[in-house]
Amino acid sequence: MILERIVVGAYGANCFILADENEPDKPAMVVDPGGEAERIYKKLMDEGITCQMIVLTHGHGDHIGGVEKLKKLTGAKVLIHHEDEVMLKDAAINLTAAMNGPKVAFAADRTIGEGDKLTIGKISIDILHTPGHTRGGICLHIPAEKLLISGDTLFYGSIGRTDFPGGDYKALINAIQTKLMKLDDETVVYPGHGASTTIGYERRKNPFIQG
Ligand SMILES: [Zn+2]
Ligand SMILES: [Zn+2]
């Protein structure tokens, strides 16, 4: 499996390319193309990777700014949790109306929810619904690789903000405790901003998760 991180946009969002290098044309998903679609696309082209789907961990502007252009370039379908779908269509709700840069409003091609499985080549990805940062926030779990893409739900030593519309501190803590903390300690976590971590490290050191 190929996992590449590209830091995009003014807010330094982590965009991930997840590809199966053992299949012809290296099928892939791009997670959270928050901006700089041409740069992401060039990386795909340079490495012979085929983007089959664009998956959004949630509907905030810093994670969705490059979606429309990347979709145009690749023809990939756009997926988001059904409770965050509404955010894509409204620049006020996805916060791009208040951010520097273009206002973003578009429709998803497909909505997803808790327990759904996505497949890229031979890689199986489980969708975990982790509300709290937004109502429809998700994490992507790849059990075979012990790998989690956590969006703005869980960060290295921290957790997502809950002061935006749709935010809910209790829901966020509950989602982290019941869905993420049951994963193996060795699971490597790739958040929507900043450095990677592990479930074991966060279980022991994250001040929001203790007790
Ligand atoms: Zn966010
Ligand atoms: Zn973010």
PDB file of C-alpha atoms and ligand atoms in Angstrom:
ATOM      1  CA  MET A   1       0.000   0.000   0.000  1.00  0.00           C
ATOM      2  CA  ILE A   2       1.143   3.522  -0.762  1.00  0.00           C
ATOM      3  CA  LEU A   3       0.290   6.293   1.724  1.00  0.00           C
ATOM      4  CA  GLU A   4       1.484   9.779   0.907  1.00  0.00           C
ATOM      5  CA  ARG A   5       0.867  12.991   2.773  1.00  0.00           C
ATOM      6  CA  ILE A   6       0.731  16.345   1.028  1.00  0.00           C
ATOM      7  CA  VAL A   7       0.304  19.452   3.167  1.00  0.00           C
ATOM      8  CA  VAL A   8      -2.024  21.799   1.301  1.00  0.00           C
ATOM      9  CA  GLY A   9      -3.557  25.237   1.609  1.00  0.00           C
ATOM     10  CA  ALA A  10      -3.146  28.188   3.953  1.00  0.00           C
ATOM     11  CA  TYR A  11      -4.313  26.150   6.949  1.00  0.00           C
ATOM     12  CA  GLY A  12      -1.804  23.348   6.405  1.00  0.00           C
ATOM     13  CA  ALA A  13      -4.304  20.535   6.003  1.00  0.00           C
ATOM     14  CA  ASN A  14      -2.965  17.020   5.470  1.00  0.00           C
ATOM     15  CA  CYS A  15      -4.151  15.543   2.181  1.00  0.00           C
ATOM     16  CA  PHE A  16      -3.513  11.809   1.824  1.00  0.00           C
ATOM     17  CA  ILE A  17      -3.120   9.628  -1.232  1.00  0.00           C
ATOM     18  CA  LEU A  18      -3.901   6.009  -0.432  1.00  0.00           C
ATOM     19  CA  ALA A  19      -3.128   3.621  -3.288  1.00  0.00           C
ATOM     20  CA  ASP A  20      -2.762  -0.094  -4.005  1.00  0.00           C
ATOM     21  CA  GLU A  21       0.556  -0.269  -5.859  1.00  0.00           C
ATOM     22  CA  ASN A  22       0.083  -3.986  -6.610  1.00  0.00           C
ATOM     23  CA  GLU A  23      -2.881  -3.453  -8.925  1.00  0.00           C
ATOM     24  CA  PRO A  24      -2.684  -2.214 -12.533  1.00  0.00           C
ATOM     25  CA  ASP A  25      -2.975   1.595 -12.754  1.00  0.00           C
ATOM     26  CA  LYS A  26      -2.474   1.832  -8.954  1.00  0.00           C
ATOM     27  CA  PRO A  27      -6.060   2.608  -7.903  1.00  0.00           C
ATOM     28  CA  ALA A  28      -6.278   5.209  -5.147  1.00  0.00           C
ATOM     29  CA  MET A  29      -8.393   7.409  -2.988  1.00  0.00           C
ATOM     30  CA  VAL A  30      -7.459  10.981  -2.203  1.00  0.00           C
ATOM     31  CA  VAL A  31      -8.529  12.068   1.274  1.00  0.00           C
ATOM     32  CA  ASP A  32      -9.171  15.750   2.024  1.00  0.00           C
ATOM     33  CA  PRO A  33      -7.756  17.647  -0.948  1.00  0.00           C
ATOM     34  CA  GLY A  34      -7.994  20.947   0.923  1.00  0.00           C
ATOM     35  CA  GLY A  35      -6.368  22.968  -1.857  1.00  0.00           C
ATOM     36  CA  GLU A  36      -3.599  22.874  -4.459  1.00  0.00           C
ATOM     37  CA  ALA A  37      -5.442  20.377  -6.645  1.00  0.00           C
ATOM     38  CA  GLU A  38      -2.907  20.748  -9.472  1.00  0.00           C
ATOM     39  CA  ARG A  39      -0.067  19.794  -7.148  1.00  0.00           C
ATOM     40  CA  ILE A  40      -1.964  16.721  -5.953  1.00  0.00           C
ATOM     41  CA  TYR A  41      -2.856  15.792  -9.519  1.00  0.00           C
ATOM     42  CA  LYS A  42       0.750  16.146 -10.669  1.00  0.00           C
ATOM     43  CA  LYS A  43       1.851  13.749  -7.930  1.00  0.00           C
ATOM     44  CA  LEU A  44      -0.769  11.230  -9.073  1.00  0.00           C
ATOM     45  CA  MET A  45       0.372  11.564 -12.684  1.00  0.00           C
ATOM     46  CA  ASP A  46       4.090  11.394 -11.847  1.00  0.00           C
ATOM     47  CA  GLU A  47       3.568   8.156  -9.929  1.00  0.00           C
ATOM     48  CA  GLY A  48       1.064   6.564 -12.302  1.00  0.00           C
ATOM     49  CA  ILE A  49      -1.680   6.552  -9.641  1.00  0.00           C
ATOM     50  CA  THR A  50      -5.376   6.531 -10.620  1.00  0.00           C
ATOM     51  CA  CYS A  51      -7.672   8.451  -8.300  1.00  0.00           C
ATOM     52  CA  GLN A  52     -10.948   6.536  -8.080  1.00  0.00           C
ATOM     53  CA  MET A  53     -12.556   8.468  -5.267  1.00  0.00           C
ATOM     54  CA  ILE A  54     -12.167  11.622  -3.218  1.00  0.00           C
ATOM     55  CA  VAL A  55     -13.132  11.002   0.405  1.00  0.00           C
ATOM     56  CA  LEU A  56     -13.708  13.868   2.839  1.00  0.00           C
ATOM     57  CA  THR A  57     -13.241  13.382   6.579  1.00  0.00           C
ATOM     58  CA  HIS A  58     -15.594  16.336   7.132  1.00  0.00           C
ATOM     59  CA  GLY A  59     -17.000  19.412   5.456  1.00  0.00           C
ATOM     60  CA  HIS A  60     -14.666  22.208   6.599  1.00  0.00           C
ATOM     61  CA  GLY A  61     -13.162  24.558   4.024  1.00  0.00           C
ATOM     62  CA  ASP A  62      -9.554  23.696   4.761  1.00  0.00           C
ATOM     63  CA  HIS A  63     -10.251  20.059   3.752  1.00  0.00           C
ATOM     64  CA  ILE A  64     -12.418  20.615   0.685  1.00  0.00           C
ATOM     65  CA  GLY A  65     -10.924  23.594  -1.202  1.00  0.00           C
ATOM     66  CA  GLY A  66      -9.318  21.461  -3.933  1.00  0.00           C
ATOM     67  CA  VAL A  67     -12.161  18.989  -4.426  1.00  0.00           C
ATOM     68  CA  GLU A  68     -13.914  20.531  -7.418  1.00  0.00           C
ATOM     69  CA  LYS A  69     -10.728  20.982  -9.434  1.00  0.00           C
ATOM     70  CA  LEU A  70      -9.351  17.536  -8.534  1.00  0.00           C
ATOM     71  CA  LYS A  71     -12.675  15.979  -9.490  1.00  0.00           C
ATOM     72  CA  LYS A  72     -12.551  17.758 -12.849  1.00  0.00           C
ATOM     73  CA  LEU A  73      -8.991  16.544 -13.457  1.00  0.00           C
ATOM     74  CA  THR A  74      -9.535  12.925 -12.395  1.00  0.00           C
ATOM     75  CA  GLY A  75     -13.252  12.227 -12.863  1.00  0.00           C
ATOM     76  CA  ALA A  76     -13.297  10.721  -9.361  1.00  0.00           C
ATOM     77  CA  LYS A  77     -16.463  10.569  -7.275  1.00  0.00           C
ATOM     78  CA  VAL A  78     -16.730  12.662  -4.114  1.00  0.00           C
ATOM     79  CA  LEU A  79     -17.792  10.930  -0.877  1.00  0.00           C
ATOM     80  CA  ILE A  80     -18.709  12.431   2.500  1.00  0.00           C
ATOM     81  CA  HIS A  81     -20.730  11.365   5.537  1.00  0.00           C
ATOM     82  CA  HIS A  82     -24.431  12.046   5.057  1.00  0.00           C
ATOM     83  CA  GLU A  83     -24.567  14.464   7.997  1.00  0.00           C
ATOM     84  CA  ASP A  84     -21.813  16.671   6.549  1.00  0.00           C
ATOM     85  CA  GLU A  85     -23.147  16.646   2.979  1.00  0.00           C
ATOM     86  CA  VAL A  86     -25.040  19.876   3.581  1.00  0.00           C
ATOM     87  CA  MET A  87     -21.788  21.639   4.463  1.00  0.00           C
ATOM     88  CA  LEU A  88     -20.408  21.181   0.959  1.00  0.00           C
ATOM     89  CA  LYS A  89     -23.270  23.078  -0.596  1.00  0.00           C
ATOM     90  CA  ASP A  90     -23.053  26.190   1.562  1.00  0.00           C
ATOM     91  CA  ALA A  91     -19.964  28.413   1.796  1.00  0.00           C
ATOM     92  CA  ALA A  92     -21.218  29.871   5.084  1.00  0.00           C
ATOM     93  CA  ILE A  93     -21.504  26.453   6.750  1.00  0.00           C
ATOM     94  CA  ASN A  94     -18.238  25.075   5.350  1.00  0.00           C
ATOM     95  CA  LEU A  95     -16.552  28.306   6.474  1.00  0.00           C
ATOM     96  CA  THR A  96     -15.005  29.184   3.091  1.00  0.00           C
ATOM     97  CA  ALA A  97     -17.161  32.343   3.064  1.00  0.00           C
ATOM     98  CA  ALA A  98     -15.096  33.573   6.011  1.00  0.00           C
ATOM     99  CA  MET A  99     -11.702  32.247   4.815  1.00  0.00           C
ATOM    100  CA  ASN A 100      -9.162  33.807   2.508  1.00  0.00           C
ATOM    101  CA  GLY A 101      -9.607  32.309  -0.931  1.00  0.00           C
ATOM    102  CA  PRO A 102     -12.477  31.155  -3.121  1.00  0.00           C
ATOM    103  CA  LYS A 103     -15.866  30.306  -1.692  1.00  0.00           C
ATOM    104  CA  VAL A 104     -16.632  26.624  -2.120  1.00  0.00           C
ATOM    105  CA  ALA A 105     -20.061  25.124  -2.831  1.00  0.00           C
ATOM    106  CA  PHE A 106     -20.651  21.832  -4.634  1.00  0.00           C
ATOM    107  CA  ALA A 107     -22.528  18.552  -4.246  1.00  0.00           C
ATOM    108  CA  ALA A 108     -21.203  15.159  -3.184  1.00  0.00           C
ATOM    109  CA  ASP A 109     -21.643  12.161  -5.497  1.00  0.00           C
ATOM    110  CA  ARG A 110     -22.268   9.697  -2.706  1.00  0.00           C
ATOM    111  CA  THR A 111     -22.786   9.772   1.037  1.00  0.00           C
ATOM    112  CA  ILE A 112     -21.345   7.262   3.478  1.00  0.00           C
ATOM    113  CA  GLY A 113     -21.911   6.319   7.114  1.00  0.00           C
ATOM    114  CA  GLU A 114     -20.824   4.207  10.066  1.00  0.00           C
ATOM    115  CA  GLY A 115     -19.890   0.657   9.119  1.00  0.00           C
ATOM    116  CA  ASP A 116     -19.545   1.302   5.406  1.00  0.00           C
ATOM    117  CA  LYS A 117     -16.564  -0.281   3.682  1.00  0.00           C
ATOM    118  CA  LEU A 118     -14.693   1.259   0.792  1.00  0.00           C
ATOM    119  CA  THR A 119     -12.361  -0.696  -1.461  1.00  0.00           C
ATOM    120  CA  ILE A 120      -9.284   0.508  -3.337  1.00  0.00           C
ATOM    121  CA  GLY A 121      -7.704  -2.343  -5.288  1.00  0.00           C
ATOM    122  CA  LYS A 122      -7.335  -5.016  -2.603  1.00  0.00           C
ATOM    123  CA  ILE A 123      -7.323  -2.553   0.290  1.00  0.00           C
ATOM    124  CA  SER A 124     -10.421  -2.488   2.497  1.00  0.00           C
ATOM    125  CA  ILE A 125     -11.204   0.702   4.394  1.00  0.00           C
ATOM    126  CA  ASP A 126     -13.771   0.897   7.231  1.00  0.00           C
ATOM    127  CA  ILE A 127     -15.708   4.093   7.863  1.00  0.00           C
ATOM    128  CA  LEU A 128     -16.027   5.127  11.514  1.00  0.00           C
ATOM    129  CA  HIS A 129     -18.515   7.907  12.259  1.00  0.00           C
ATOM    130  CA  THR A 130     -16.821  10.180  14.801  1.00  0.00           C
ATOM    131  CA  PRO A 131     -19.070  13.222  15.335  1.00  0.00           C
ATOM    132  CA  GLY A 132     -18.099  16.120  17.577  1.00  0.00           C
ATOM    133  CA  HIS A 133     -15.803  18.316  15.480  1.00  0.00           C
ATOM    134  CA  THR A 134     -18.611  18.309  12.909  1.00  0.00           C
ATOM    135  CA  ARG A 135     -21.799  16.228  12.929  1.00  0.00           C
ATOM    136  CA  GLY A 136     -20.683  14.017  10.077  1.00  0.00           C
ATOM    137  CA  GLY A 137     -16.996  13.704  10.816  1.00  0.00           C
ATOM    138  CA  ILE A 138     -15.438  10.343   9.922  1.00  0.00           C
ATOM    139  CA  CYS A 139     -12.212   8.443  10.443  1.00  0.00           C
ATOM    140  CA  LEU A 140     -10.919   5.943   7.880  1.00  0.00           C
ATOM    141  CA  HIS A 141      -9.618   2.712   9.383  1.00  0.00           C
ATOM    142  CA  ILE A 142      -7.540   0.166   7.488  1.00  0.00           C
ATOM    143  CA  PRO A 143      -7.402  -2.826   9.844  1.00  0.00           C
ATOM    144  CA  ALA A 144      -4.970  -4.858   7.714  1.00  0.00           C
ATOM    145  CA  GLU A 145      -2.391  -2.068   7.890  1.00  0.00           C
ATOM    146  CA  LYS A 146      -3.222  -0.899  11.435  1.00  0.00           C
ATOM    147  CA  LEU A 147      -3.675   2.589  10.102  1.00  0.00           C
ATOM    148  CA  LEU A 148      -6.181   5.342  10.851  1.00  0.00           C
ATOM    149  CA  ILE A 149      -6.818   8.609   9.032  1.00  0.00           C
ATOM    150  CA  SER A 150      -8.442  10.695  11.749  1.00  0.00           C
ATOM    151  CA  GLY A 151      -9.388  14.010  10.119  1.00  0.00           C
ATOM    152  CA  ASP A 152      -9.866  16.746  12.720  1.00  0.00           C
ATOM    153  CA  THR A 153     -11.154  14.268  15.348  1.00  0.00           C
ATOM    154  CA  LEU A 154      -7.853  13.181  16.935  1.00  0.00           C
ATOM    155  CA  PHE A 155      -4.489  14.929  16.719  1.00  0.00           C
ATOM    156  CA  TYR A 156      -1.040  14.224  18.122  1.00  0.00           C
ATOM    157  CA  GLY A 157      -1.572  15.103  21.781  1.00  0.00           C
ATOM    158  CA  SER A 158      -4.859  16.860  21.157  1.00  0.00           C
ATOM    159  CA  ILE A 159      -8.378  16.634  19.765  1.00  0.00           C
ATOM    160  CA  GLY A 160     -10.473  18.637  17.306  1.00  0.00           C
ATOM    161  CA  ARG A 161     -12.069  21.981  18.095  1.00  0.00           C
ATOM    162  CA  THR A 162     -15.727  21.878  19.049  1.00  0.00           C
ATOM    163  CA  ASP A 163     -16.540  25.598  18.848  1.00  0.00           C
ATOM    164  CA  PHE A 164     -17.630  25.622  15.203  1.00  0.00           C
ATOM    165  CA  PRO A 165     -21.278  25.083  14.196  1.00  0.00           C
ATOM    166  CA  GLY A 166     -22.115  21.399  14.667  1.00  0.00           C
ATOM    167  CA  GLY A 167     -19.363  20.978  17.244  1.00  0.00           C
ATOM    168  CA  ASP A 168     -20.106  18.941  20.399  1.00  0.00           C
ATOM    169  CA  TYR A 169     -17.381  18.265  22.964  1.00  0.00           C
ATOM    170  CA  LYS A 170     -19.177  15.372  24.670  1.00  0.00           C
ATOM    171  CA  ALA A 171     -19.904  13.683  21.362  1.00  0.00           C
ATOM    172  CA  LEU A 172     -16.276  14.053  20.294  1.00  0.00           C
ATOM    173  CA  ILE A 173     -14.902  12.535  23.500  1.00  0.00           C
ATOM    174  CA  ASN A 174     -17.468   9.751  23.303  1.00  0.00           C
ATOM    175  CA  ALA A 175     -16.558   8.949  19.693  1.00  0.00           C
ATOM    176  CA  ILE A 176     -12.846   8.892  20.491  1.00  0.00           C
ATOM    177  CA  GLN A 177     -13.358   6.708  23.566  1.00  0.00           C
ATOM    178  CA  THR A 178     -15.780   4.210  22.047  1.00  0.00           C
ATOM    179  CA  LYS A 179     -14.472   3.957  18.465  1.00  0.00           C
ATOM    180  CA  LEU A 180     -10.821   4.970  18.379  1.00  0.00           C
ATOM    181  CA  MET A 181      -9.542   3.838  21.779  1.00  0.00           C
ATOM    182  CA  LYS A 182     -10.677   0.298  21.074  1.00  0.00           C
ATOM    183  CA  LEU A 183      -8.189   0.044  18.215  1.00  0.00           C
ATOM    184  CA  ASP A 184      -4.806  -1.611  18.790  1.00  0.00           C
ATOM    185  CA  ASP A 185      -2.061   0.439  20.439  1.00  0.00           C
ATOM    186  CA  GLU A 186       0.177   0.001  17.375  1.00  0.00           C
ATOM    187  CA  THR A 187      -2.375   1.611  15.064  1.00  0.00           C
ATOM    188  CA  VAL A 188      -0.693   4.583  13.383  1.00  0.00           C
ATOM    189  CA  VAL A 189      -2.875   7.694  13.301  1.00  0.00           C
ATOM    190  CA  TYR A 190      -2.645  10.272  10.527  1.00  0.00           C
ATOM    191  CA  PRO A 191      -4.547  13.420  11.558  1.00  0.00           C
ATOM    192  CA  GLY A 192      -5.928  16.203   9.362  1.00  0.00           C
ATOM    193  CA  HIS A 193      -3.211  18.580  10.568  1.00  0.00           C
ATOM    194  CA  GLY A 194       0.282  18.059  11.913  1.00  0.00           C
ATOM    195  CA  ALA A 195       2.303  14.979  12.778  1.00  0.00           C
ATOM    196  CA  SER A 196       1.259  11.354  12.930  1.00  0.00           C
ATOM    197  CA  THR A 197       0.903   9.497  16.211  1.00  0.00           C
ATOM    198  CA  THR A 198      -0.331   6.126  17.476  1.00  0.00           C
ATOM    199  CA  ILE A 199      -3.421   5.012  19.375  1.00  0.00           C
ATOM    200  CA  GLY A 200      -1.182   3.724  22.182  1.00  0.00           C
ATOM    201  CA  TYR A 201       0.593   7.049  22.571  1.00  0.00           C
ATOM    202  CA  GLU A 202      -2.694   8.988  22.648  1.00  0.00           C
ATOM    203  CA  ARG A 203      -4.200   6.508  25.107  1.00  0.00           C
ATOM    204  CA  ARG A 204      -1.320   7.197  27.514  1.00  0.00           C
ATOM    205  CA  LYS A 205      -0.452  10.835  26.845  1.00  0.00           C
ATOM    206  CA  ASN A 206      -3.400  12.723  25.348  1.00  0.00           C
ATOM    207  CA  PRO A 207      -4.723  14.982  28.154  1.00  0.00           C
ATOM    208  CA  PHE A 208      -8.260  14.888  26.695  1.00  0.00           C
ATOM    209  CA  ILE A 209      -8.454  11.089  26.796  1.00  0.00           C
ATOM    210  CA  GLN A 210      -7.166  10.277  30.273  1.00  0.00           C
ATOM    211  CA  GLY A 211      -9.467   8.676  32.789  1.00  0.00           C
TER     212      GLY A 211
HETATM  213 ZN    ZN B   1     -12.251  20.867  10.630  1.00  0.00          ZN
HETATM  214 ZN    ZN B   2      -8.947  21.159   9.534  1.00  0.00          ZN
END
